[in-house]
PDB file of C-alpha atoms and ligand atoms in Angstrom:
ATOM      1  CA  UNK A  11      39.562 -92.136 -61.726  1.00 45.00           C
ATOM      2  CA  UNK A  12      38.942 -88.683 -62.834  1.00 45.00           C
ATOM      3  CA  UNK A  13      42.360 -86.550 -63.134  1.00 47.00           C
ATOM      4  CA  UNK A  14      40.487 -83.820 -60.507  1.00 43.00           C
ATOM      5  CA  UNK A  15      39.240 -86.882 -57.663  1.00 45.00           C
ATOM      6  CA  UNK A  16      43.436 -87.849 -58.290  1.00 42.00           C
ATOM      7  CA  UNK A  17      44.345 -84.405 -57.511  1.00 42.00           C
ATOM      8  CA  UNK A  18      41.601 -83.929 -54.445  1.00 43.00           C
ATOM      9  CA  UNK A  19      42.373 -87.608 -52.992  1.00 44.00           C
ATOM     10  CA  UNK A  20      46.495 -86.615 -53.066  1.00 42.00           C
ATOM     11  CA  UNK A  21      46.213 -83.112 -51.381  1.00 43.00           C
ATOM     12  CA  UNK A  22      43.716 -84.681 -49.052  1.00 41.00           C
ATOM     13  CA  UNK A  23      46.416 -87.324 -47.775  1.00 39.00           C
ATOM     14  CA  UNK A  24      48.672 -84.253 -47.528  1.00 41.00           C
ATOM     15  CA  UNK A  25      46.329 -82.399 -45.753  1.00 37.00           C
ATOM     16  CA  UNK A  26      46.145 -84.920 -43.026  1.00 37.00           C
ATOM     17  CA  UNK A  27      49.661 -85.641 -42.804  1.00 33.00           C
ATOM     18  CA  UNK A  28      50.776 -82.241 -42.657  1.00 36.00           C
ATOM     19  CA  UNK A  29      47.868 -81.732 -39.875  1.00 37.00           C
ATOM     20  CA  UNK A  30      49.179 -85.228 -38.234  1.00 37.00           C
ATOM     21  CA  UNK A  31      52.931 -83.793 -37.973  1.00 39.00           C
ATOM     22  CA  UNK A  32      51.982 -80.750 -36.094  1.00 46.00           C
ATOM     23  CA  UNK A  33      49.767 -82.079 -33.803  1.00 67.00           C
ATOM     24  CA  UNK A  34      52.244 -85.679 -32.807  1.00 87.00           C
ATOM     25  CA  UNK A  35      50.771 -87.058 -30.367  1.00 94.00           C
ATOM     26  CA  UNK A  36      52.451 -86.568 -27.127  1.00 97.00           C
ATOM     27  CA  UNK A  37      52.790 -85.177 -22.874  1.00 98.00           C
ATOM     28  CA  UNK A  38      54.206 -81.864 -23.357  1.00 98.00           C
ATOM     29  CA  UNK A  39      55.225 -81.227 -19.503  1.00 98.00           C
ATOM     30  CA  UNK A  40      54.288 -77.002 -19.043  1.00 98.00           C
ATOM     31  CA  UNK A  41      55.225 -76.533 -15.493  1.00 98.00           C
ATOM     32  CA  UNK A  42      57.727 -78.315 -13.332  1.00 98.00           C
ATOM     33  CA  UNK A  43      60.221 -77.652 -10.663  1.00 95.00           C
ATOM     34  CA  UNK A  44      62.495 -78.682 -13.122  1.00 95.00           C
ATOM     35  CA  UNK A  45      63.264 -77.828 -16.289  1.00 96.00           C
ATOM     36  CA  UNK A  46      64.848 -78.732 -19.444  1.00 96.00           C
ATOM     37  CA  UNK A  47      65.537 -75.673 -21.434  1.00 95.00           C
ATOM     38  CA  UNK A  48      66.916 -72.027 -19.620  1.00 96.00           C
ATOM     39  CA  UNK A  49      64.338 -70.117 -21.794  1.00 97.00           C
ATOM     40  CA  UNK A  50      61.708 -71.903 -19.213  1.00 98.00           C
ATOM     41  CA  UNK A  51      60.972 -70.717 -15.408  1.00 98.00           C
ATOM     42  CA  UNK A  52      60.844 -73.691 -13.157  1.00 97.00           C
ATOM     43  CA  UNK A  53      58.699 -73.508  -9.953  1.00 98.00           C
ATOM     44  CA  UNK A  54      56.732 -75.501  -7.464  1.00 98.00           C
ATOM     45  CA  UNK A  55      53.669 -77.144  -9.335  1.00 98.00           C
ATOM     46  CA  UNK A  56      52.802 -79.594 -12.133  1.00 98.00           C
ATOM     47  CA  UNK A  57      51.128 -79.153 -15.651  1.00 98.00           C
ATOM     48  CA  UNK A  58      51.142 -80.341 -18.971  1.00 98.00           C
ATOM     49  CA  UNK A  59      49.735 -80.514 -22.560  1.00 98.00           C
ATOM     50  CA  UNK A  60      48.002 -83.268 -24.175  1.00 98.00           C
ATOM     51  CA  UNK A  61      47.794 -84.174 -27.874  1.00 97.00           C
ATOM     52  CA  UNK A  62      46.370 -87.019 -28.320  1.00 96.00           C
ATOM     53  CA  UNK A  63      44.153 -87.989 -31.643  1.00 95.00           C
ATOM     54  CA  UNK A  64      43.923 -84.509 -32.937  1.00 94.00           C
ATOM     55  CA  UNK A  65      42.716 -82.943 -29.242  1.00 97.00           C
ATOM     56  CA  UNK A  66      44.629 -80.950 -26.951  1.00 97.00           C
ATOM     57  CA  UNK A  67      44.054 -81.157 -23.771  1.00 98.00           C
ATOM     58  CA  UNK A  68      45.175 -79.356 -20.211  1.00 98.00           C
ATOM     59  CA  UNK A  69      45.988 -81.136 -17.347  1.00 98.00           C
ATOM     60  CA  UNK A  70      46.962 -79.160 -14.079  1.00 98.00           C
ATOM     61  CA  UNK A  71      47.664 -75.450 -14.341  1.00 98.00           C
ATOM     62  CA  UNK A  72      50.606 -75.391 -12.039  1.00 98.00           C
ATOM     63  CA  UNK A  73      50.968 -72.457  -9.284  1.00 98.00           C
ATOM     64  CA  UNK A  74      51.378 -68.841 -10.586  1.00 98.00           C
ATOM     65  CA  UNK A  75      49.491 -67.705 -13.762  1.00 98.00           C
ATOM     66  CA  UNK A  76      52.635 -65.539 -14.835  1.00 98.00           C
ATOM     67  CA  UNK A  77      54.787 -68.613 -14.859  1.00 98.00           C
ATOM     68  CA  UNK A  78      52.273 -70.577 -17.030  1.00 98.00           C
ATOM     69  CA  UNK A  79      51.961 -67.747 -19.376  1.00 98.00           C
ATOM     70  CA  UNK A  80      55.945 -67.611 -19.584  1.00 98.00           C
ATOM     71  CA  UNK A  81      56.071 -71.395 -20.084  1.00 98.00           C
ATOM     72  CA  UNK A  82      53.380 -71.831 -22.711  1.00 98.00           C
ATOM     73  CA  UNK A  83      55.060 -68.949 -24.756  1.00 97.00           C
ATOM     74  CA  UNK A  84      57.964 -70.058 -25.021  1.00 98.00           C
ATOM     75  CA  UNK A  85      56.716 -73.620 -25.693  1.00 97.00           C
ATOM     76  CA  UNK A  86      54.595 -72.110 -28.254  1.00 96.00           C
ATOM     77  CA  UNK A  87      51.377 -73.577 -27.034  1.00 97.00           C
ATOM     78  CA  UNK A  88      48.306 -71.382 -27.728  1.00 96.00           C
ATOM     79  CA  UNK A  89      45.697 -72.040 -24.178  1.00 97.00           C
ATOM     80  CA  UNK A  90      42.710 -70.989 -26.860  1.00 96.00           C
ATOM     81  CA  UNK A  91      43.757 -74.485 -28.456  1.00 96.00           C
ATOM     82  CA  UNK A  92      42.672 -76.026 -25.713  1.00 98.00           C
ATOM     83  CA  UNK A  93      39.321 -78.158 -25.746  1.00 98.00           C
ATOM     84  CA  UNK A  94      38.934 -78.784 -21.808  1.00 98.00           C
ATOM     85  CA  UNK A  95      40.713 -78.815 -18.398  1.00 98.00           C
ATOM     86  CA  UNK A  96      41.060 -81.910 -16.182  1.00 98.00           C
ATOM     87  CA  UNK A  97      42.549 -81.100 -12.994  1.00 98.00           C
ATOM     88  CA  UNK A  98      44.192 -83.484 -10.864  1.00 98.00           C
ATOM     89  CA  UNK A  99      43.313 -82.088  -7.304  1.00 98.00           C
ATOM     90  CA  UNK A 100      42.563 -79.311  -5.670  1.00 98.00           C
ATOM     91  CA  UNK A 101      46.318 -78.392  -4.136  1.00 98.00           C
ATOM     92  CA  UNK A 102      47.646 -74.783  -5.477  1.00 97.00           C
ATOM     93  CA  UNK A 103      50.084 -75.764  -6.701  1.00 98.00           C
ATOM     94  CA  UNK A 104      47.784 -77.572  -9.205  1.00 98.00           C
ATOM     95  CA  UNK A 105      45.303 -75.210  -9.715  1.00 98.00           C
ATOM     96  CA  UNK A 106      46.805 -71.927  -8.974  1.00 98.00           C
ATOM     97  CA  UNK A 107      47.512 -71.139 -12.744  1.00 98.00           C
ATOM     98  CA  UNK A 108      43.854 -71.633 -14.059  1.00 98.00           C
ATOM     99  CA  UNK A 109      43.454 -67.405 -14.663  1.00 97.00           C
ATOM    100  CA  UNK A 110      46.827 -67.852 -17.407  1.00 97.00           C
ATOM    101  CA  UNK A 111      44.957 -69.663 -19.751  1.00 97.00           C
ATOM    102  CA  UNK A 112      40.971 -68.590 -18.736  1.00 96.00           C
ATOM    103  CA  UNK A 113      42.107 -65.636 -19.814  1.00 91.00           C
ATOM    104  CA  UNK A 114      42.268 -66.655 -23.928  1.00 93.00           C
ATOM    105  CA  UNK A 115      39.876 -69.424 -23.626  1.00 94.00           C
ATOM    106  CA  UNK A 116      36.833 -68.479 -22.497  1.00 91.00           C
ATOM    107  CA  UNK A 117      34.231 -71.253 -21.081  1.00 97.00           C
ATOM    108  CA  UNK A 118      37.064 -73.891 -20.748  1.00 98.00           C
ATOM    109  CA  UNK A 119      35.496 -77.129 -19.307  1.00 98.00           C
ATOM    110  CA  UNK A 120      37.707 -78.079 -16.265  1.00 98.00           C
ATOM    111  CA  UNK A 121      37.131 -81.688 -14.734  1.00 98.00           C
ATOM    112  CA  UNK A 122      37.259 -81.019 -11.021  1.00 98.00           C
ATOM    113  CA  UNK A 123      36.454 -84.033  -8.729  1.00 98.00           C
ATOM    114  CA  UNK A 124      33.361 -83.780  -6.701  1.00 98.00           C
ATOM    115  CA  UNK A 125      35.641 -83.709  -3.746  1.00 97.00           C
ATOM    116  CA  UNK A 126      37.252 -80.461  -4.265  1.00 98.00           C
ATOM    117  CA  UNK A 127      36.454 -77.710  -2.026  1.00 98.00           C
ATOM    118  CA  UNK A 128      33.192 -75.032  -2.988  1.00 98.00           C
ATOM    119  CA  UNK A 129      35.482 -72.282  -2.989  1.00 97.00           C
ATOM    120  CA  UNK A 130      37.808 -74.227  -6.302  1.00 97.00           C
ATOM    121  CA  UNK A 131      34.375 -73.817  -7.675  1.00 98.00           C
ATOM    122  CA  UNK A 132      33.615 -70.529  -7.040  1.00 98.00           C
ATOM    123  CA  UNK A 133      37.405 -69.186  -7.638  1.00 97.00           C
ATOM    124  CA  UNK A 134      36.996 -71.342 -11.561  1.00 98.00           C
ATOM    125  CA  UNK A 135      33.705 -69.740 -12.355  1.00 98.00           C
ATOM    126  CA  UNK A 136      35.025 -66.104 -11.359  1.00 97.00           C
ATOM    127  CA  UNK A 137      37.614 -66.776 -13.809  1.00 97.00           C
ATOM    128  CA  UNK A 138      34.775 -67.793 -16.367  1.00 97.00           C
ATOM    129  CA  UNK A 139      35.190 -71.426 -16.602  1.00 98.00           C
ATOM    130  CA  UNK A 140      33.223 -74.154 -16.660  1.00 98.00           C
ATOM    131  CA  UNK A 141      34.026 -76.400 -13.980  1.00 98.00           C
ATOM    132  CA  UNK A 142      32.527 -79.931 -14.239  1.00 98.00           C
ATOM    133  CA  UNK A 143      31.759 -82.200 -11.233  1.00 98.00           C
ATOM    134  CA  UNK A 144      33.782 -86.195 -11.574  1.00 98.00           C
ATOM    135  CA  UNK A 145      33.134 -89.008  -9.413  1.00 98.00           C
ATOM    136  CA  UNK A 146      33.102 -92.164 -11.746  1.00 98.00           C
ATOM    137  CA  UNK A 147      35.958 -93.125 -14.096  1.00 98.00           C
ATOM    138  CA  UNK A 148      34.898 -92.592 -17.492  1.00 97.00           C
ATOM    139  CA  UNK A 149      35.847 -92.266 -21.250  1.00 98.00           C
ATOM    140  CA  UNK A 150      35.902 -88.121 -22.072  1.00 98.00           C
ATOM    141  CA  UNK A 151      37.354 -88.660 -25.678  1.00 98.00           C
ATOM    142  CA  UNK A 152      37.925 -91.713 -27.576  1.00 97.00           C
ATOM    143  CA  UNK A 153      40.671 -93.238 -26.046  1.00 97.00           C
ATOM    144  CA  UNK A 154      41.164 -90.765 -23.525  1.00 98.00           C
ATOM    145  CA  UNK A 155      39.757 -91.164 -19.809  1.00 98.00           C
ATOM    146  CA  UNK A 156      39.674 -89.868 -16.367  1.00 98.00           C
ATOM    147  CA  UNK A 157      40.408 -92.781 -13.316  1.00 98.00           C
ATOM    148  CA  UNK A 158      37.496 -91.191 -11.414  1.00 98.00           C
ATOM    149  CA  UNK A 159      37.514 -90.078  -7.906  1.00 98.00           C
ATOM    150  CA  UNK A 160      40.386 -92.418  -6.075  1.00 98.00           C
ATOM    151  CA  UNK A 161      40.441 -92.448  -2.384  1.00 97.00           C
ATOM    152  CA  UNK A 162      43.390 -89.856  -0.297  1.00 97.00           C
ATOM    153  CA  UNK A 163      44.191 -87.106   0.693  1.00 96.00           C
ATOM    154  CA  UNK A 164      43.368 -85.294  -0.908  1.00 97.00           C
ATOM    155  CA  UNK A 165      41.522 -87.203  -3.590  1.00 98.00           C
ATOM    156  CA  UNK A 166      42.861 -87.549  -6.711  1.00 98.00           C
ATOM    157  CA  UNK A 167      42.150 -88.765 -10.296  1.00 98.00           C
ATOM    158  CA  UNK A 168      44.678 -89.292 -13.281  1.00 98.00           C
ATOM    159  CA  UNK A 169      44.152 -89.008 -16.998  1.00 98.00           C
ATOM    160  CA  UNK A 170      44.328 -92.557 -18.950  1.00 98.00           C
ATOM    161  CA  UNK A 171      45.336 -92.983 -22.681  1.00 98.00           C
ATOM    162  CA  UNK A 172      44.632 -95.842 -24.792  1.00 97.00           C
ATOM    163  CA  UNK A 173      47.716 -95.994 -27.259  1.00 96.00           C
ATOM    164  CA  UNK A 174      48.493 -98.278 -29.752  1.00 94.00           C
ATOM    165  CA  UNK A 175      51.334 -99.396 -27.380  1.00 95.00           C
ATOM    166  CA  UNK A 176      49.569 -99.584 -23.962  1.00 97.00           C
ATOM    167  CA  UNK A 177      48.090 -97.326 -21.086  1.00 98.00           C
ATOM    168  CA  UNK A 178      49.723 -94.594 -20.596  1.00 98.00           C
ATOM    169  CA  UNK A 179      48.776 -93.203 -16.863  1.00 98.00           C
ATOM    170  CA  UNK A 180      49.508 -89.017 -16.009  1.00 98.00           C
ATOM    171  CA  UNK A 181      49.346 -88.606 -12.121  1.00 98.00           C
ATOM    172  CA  UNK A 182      49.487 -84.973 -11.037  1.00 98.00           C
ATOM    173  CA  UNK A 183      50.990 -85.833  -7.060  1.00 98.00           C
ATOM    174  CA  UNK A 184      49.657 -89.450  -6.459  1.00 98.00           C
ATOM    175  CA  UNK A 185      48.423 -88.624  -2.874  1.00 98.00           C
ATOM    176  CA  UNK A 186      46.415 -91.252  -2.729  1.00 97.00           C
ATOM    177  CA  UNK A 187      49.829 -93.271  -4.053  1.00 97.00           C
ATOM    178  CA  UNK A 188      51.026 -94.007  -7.142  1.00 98.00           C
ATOM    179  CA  UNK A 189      50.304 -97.866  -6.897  1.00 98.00           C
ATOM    180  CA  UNK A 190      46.597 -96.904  -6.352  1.00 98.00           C
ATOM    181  CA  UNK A 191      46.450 -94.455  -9.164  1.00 98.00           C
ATOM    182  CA  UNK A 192      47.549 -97.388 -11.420  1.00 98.00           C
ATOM    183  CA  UNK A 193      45.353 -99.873  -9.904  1.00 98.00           C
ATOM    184  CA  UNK A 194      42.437 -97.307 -11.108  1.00 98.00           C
ATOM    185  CA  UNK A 195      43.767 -97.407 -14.375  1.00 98.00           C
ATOM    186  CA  UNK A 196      43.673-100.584 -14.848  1.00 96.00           C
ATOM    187  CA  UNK A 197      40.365-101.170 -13.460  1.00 96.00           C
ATOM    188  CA  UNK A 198      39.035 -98.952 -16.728  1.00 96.00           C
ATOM    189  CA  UNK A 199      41.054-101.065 -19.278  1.00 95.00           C
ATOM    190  CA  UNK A 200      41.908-104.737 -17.277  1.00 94.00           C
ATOM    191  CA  UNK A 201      44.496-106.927 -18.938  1.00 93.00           C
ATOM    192  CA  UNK A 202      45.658-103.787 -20.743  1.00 95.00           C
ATOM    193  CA  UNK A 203      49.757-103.603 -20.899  1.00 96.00           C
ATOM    194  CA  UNK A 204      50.951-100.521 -18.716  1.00 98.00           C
ATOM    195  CA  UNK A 205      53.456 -98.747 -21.561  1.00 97.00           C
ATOM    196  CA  UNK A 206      54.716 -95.652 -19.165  1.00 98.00           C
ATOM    197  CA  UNK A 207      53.265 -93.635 -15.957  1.00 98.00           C
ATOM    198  CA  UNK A 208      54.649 -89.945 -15.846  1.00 98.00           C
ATOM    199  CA  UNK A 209      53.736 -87.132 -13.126  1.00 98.00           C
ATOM    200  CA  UNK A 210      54.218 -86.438  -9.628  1.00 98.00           C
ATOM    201  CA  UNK A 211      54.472 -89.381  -7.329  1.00 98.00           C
ATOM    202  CA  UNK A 212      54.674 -87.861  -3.879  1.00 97.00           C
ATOM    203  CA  UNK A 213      57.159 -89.812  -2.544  1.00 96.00           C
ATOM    204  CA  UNK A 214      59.137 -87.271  -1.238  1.00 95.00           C
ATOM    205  CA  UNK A 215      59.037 -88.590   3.013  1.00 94.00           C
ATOM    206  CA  UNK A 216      58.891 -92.321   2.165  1.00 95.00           C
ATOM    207  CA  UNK A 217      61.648 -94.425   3.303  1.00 96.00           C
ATOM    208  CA  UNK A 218      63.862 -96.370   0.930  1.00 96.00           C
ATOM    209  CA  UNK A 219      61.622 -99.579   1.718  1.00 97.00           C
ATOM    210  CA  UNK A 220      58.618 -98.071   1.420  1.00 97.00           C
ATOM    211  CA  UNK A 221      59.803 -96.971  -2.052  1.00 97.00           C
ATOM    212  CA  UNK A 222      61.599-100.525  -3.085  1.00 98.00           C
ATOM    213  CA  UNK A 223      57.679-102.131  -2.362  1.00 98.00           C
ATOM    214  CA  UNK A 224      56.389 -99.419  -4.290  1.00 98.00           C
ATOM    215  CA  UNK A 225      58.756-100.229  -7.438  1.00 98.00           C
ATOM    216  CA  UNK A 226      57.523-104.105  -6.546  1.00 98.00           C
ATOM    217  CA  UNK A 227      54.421-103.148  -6.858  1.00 98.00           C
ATOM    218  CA  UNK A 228      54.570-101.425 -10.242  1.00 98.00           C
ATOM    219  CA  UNK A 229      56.738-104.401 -11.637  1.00 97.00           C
ATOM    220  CA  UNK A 230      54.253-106.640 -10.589  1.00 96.00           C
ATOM    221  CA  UNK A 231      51.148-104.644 -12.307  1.00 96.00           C
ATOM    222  CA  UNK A 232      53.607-104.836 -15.209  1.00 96.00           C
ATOM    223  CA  UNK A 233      54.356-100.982 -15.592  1.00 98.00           C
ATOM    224  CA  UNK A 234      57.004-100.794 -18.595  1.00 98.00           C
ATOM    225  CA  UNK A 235      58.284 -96.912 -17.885  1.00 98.00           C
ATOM    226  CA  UNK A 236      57.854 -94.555 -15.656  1.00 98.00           C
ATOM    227  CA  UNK A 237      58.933 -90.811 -15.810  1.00 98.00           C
ATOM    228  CA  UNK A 238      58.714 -89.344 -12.225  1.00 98.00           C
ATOM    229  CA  UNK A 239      58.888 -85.475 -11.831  1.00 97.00           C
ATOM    230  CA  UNK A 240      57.163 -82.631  -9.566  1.00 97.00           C
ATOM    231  CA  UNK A 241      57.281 -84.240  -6.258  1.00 97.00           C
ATOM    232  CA  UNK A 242      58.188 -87.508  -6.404  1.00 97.00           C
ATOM    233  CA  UNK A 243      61.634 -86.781  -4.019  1.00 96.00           C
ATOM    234  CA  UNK A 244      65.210 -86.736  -4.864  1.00 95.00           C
ATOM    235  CA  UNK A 245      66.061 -90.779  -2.898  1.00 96.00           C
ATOM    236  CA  UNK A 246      62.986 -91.924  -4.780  1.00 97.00           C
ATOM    237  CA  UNK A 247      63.722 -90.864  -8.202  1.00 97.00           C
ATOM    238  CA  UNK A 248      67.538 -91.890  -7.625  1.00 97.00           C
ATOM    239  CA  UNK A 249      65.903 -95.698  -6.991  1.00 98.00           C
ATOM    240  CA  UNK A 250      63.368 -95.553  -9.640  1.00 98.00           C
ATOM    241  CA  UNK A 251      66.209 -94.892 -11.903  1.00 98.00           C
ATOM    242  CA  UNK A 252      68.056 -97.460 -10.707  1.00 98.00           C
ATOM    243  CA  UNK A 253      65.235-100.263 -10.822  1.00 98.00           C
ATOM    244  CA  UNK A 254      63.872 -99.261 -14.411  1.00 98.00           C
ATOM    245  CA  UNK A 255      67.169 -98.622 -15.896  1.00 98.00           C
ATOM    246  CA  UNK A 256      66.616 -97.482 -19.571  1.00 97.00           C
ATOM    247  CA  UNK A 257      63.221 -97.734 -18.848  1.00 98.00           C
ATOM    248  CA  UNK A 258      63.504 -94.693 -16.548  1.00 98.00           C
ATOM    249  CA  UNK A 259      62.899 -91.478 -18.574  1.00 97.00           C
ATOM    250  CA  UNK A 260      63.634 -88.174 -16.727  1.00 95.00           C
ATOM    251  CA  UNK A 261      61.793 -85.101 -17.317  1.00 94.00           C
ATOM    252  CA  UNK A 262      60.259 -81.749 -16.000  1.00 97.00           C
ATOM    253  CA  UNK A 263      59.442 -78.559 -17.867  1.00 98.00           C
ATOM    254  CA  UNK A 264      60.028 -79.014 -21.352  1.00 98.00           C
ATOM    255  CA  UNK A 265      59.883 -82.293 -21.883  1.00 97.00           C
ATOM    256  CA  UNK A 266      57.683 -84.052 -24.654  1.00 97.00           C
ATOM    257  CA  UNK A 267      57.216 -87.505 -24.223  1.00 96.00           C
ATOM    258  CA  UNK A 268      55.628 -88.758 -27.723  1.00 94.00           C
ATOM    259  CA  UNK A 269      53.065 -90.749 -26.981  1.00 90.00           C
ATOM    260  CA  UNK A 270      52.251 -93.026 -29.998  1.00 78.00           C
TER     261      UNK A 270
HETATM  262 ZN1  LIG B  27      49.198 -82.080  -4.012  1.00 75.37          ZN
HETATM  263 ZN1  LIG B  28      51.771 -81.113  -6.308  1.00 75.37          ZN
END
């Protein structure tokens, strides 16, 4: 080997690991009624950041723009990094934020389901996206995929990543239940190990029963970890916790879950 193709082979390793390191893969929760650090606002809503094989994704925009803006600052997360949208459904609290990163990226994608309402539409073009119409599950990056259009009220779809270690579902409030949302997972990937499913699980007026079948349910499907935030309710988190033990991870605004 010629002493220059040593050199250019060398710095190109370091090129990708340095590149590797400060993208880690990982669920970098943006908006929350909870939150880990003081420097962050909490409020009412759900969003996060995905890195995942070198592409950063949105999911959810949470309620108030100013409160996004806030959070992604002092997260240090640059919105004109982001490659496309995929929103959850087509609750405020969900979509309210869109105009805090439209703002510094214009033409973002944004997945909206074909079921959202023509004025989430209108309102995401005004702001000078691009809003894109989902009904089917399907694969929008390698390894990275939307459930689809899944049945509630309203309906709802999660993102789906393919790790190394498993599936790794991201619910933004489960209204059409969290068991469901996982069933639609797993109907993209079947037989695939469920390594962790993180977001809102709406659980917040369900009855300790109804939640103890729920946790069944997920046990049976073979769910590994779960990290329930935004509205999953304060007597269903306490029994999630309980049932998954160290397998429970807790989270909200601030968190980074590392995903590979
Ligand atoms: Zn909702
Ligand atoms: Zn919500």
């Amino acid at each position: 080997m010629r002493r220059l193709d040593f050199v250019a082979l060398v710095l190109g390793t370091l090129t990708t690991w340095t590149a590797a390191a400060a993208d880690s893969p990982s669920i970098l929760i943006l908006y929350d009624n909870t939150a880990v650090r003081s420097d962050l606002q909490l409020d009412w809503g759900f969003a996060a950041v995905v890195t995942f094989r070198g592409h950063t994704i949105l999911f959810d925009s949470g309620t108030k723009p100013d409160v996004l803006t806030s959070n992604m600052r002092a997260l240090n997360v640059d919105p004109s990094t982001f490659e496309f949208g995929v929103f959850s459904h087509s609750h405020q609290d969900h979509v309210g934020g869109l105009a805090a990163v439209t703002g510094l990226r214009a033409g973002l994608v944004v997945h909206y389901l074909d079921a959202f309402p023509p004025a989430a539409f209108a309102s995401a073009e005004r702001l000078g996206a691009k809003p894109v119409r989902i009904t089917e599950g399907r694969e929008l990056l390698p390894g990275l995929f939307t459930t689809g259009q899944i049945a509630g009220e309203p309906p709802e779809q999660a993102l789906v990543l393919d790790t190394s270690k498993g599936l790794i579902v991201l619910t933004g409030c489960s209204h059409p239940g969290v068991v469901g949302m996982v069933e639609a997972a797993r109907r993209l990937k079947p037989g695939a190990t469920i390594r962790l499913v993180v977001g809102g699980f709406h659980m917040l007026l369900n009855t300790e029963s109804q939640v103890r079948a729920t946790i069944a349910r997920l046990r049976e499907m073979g769910v590994q970890s779960i990290l329930p935030t935004h509205c999953t309710g304060v007597v269903a988190t306490r029994l999630f916790r309980e049932a998954f033990g160290e397998q429970f991870l807790s989270g909200g605004a601030g968190t980074r879950v590392p995903i590979d």
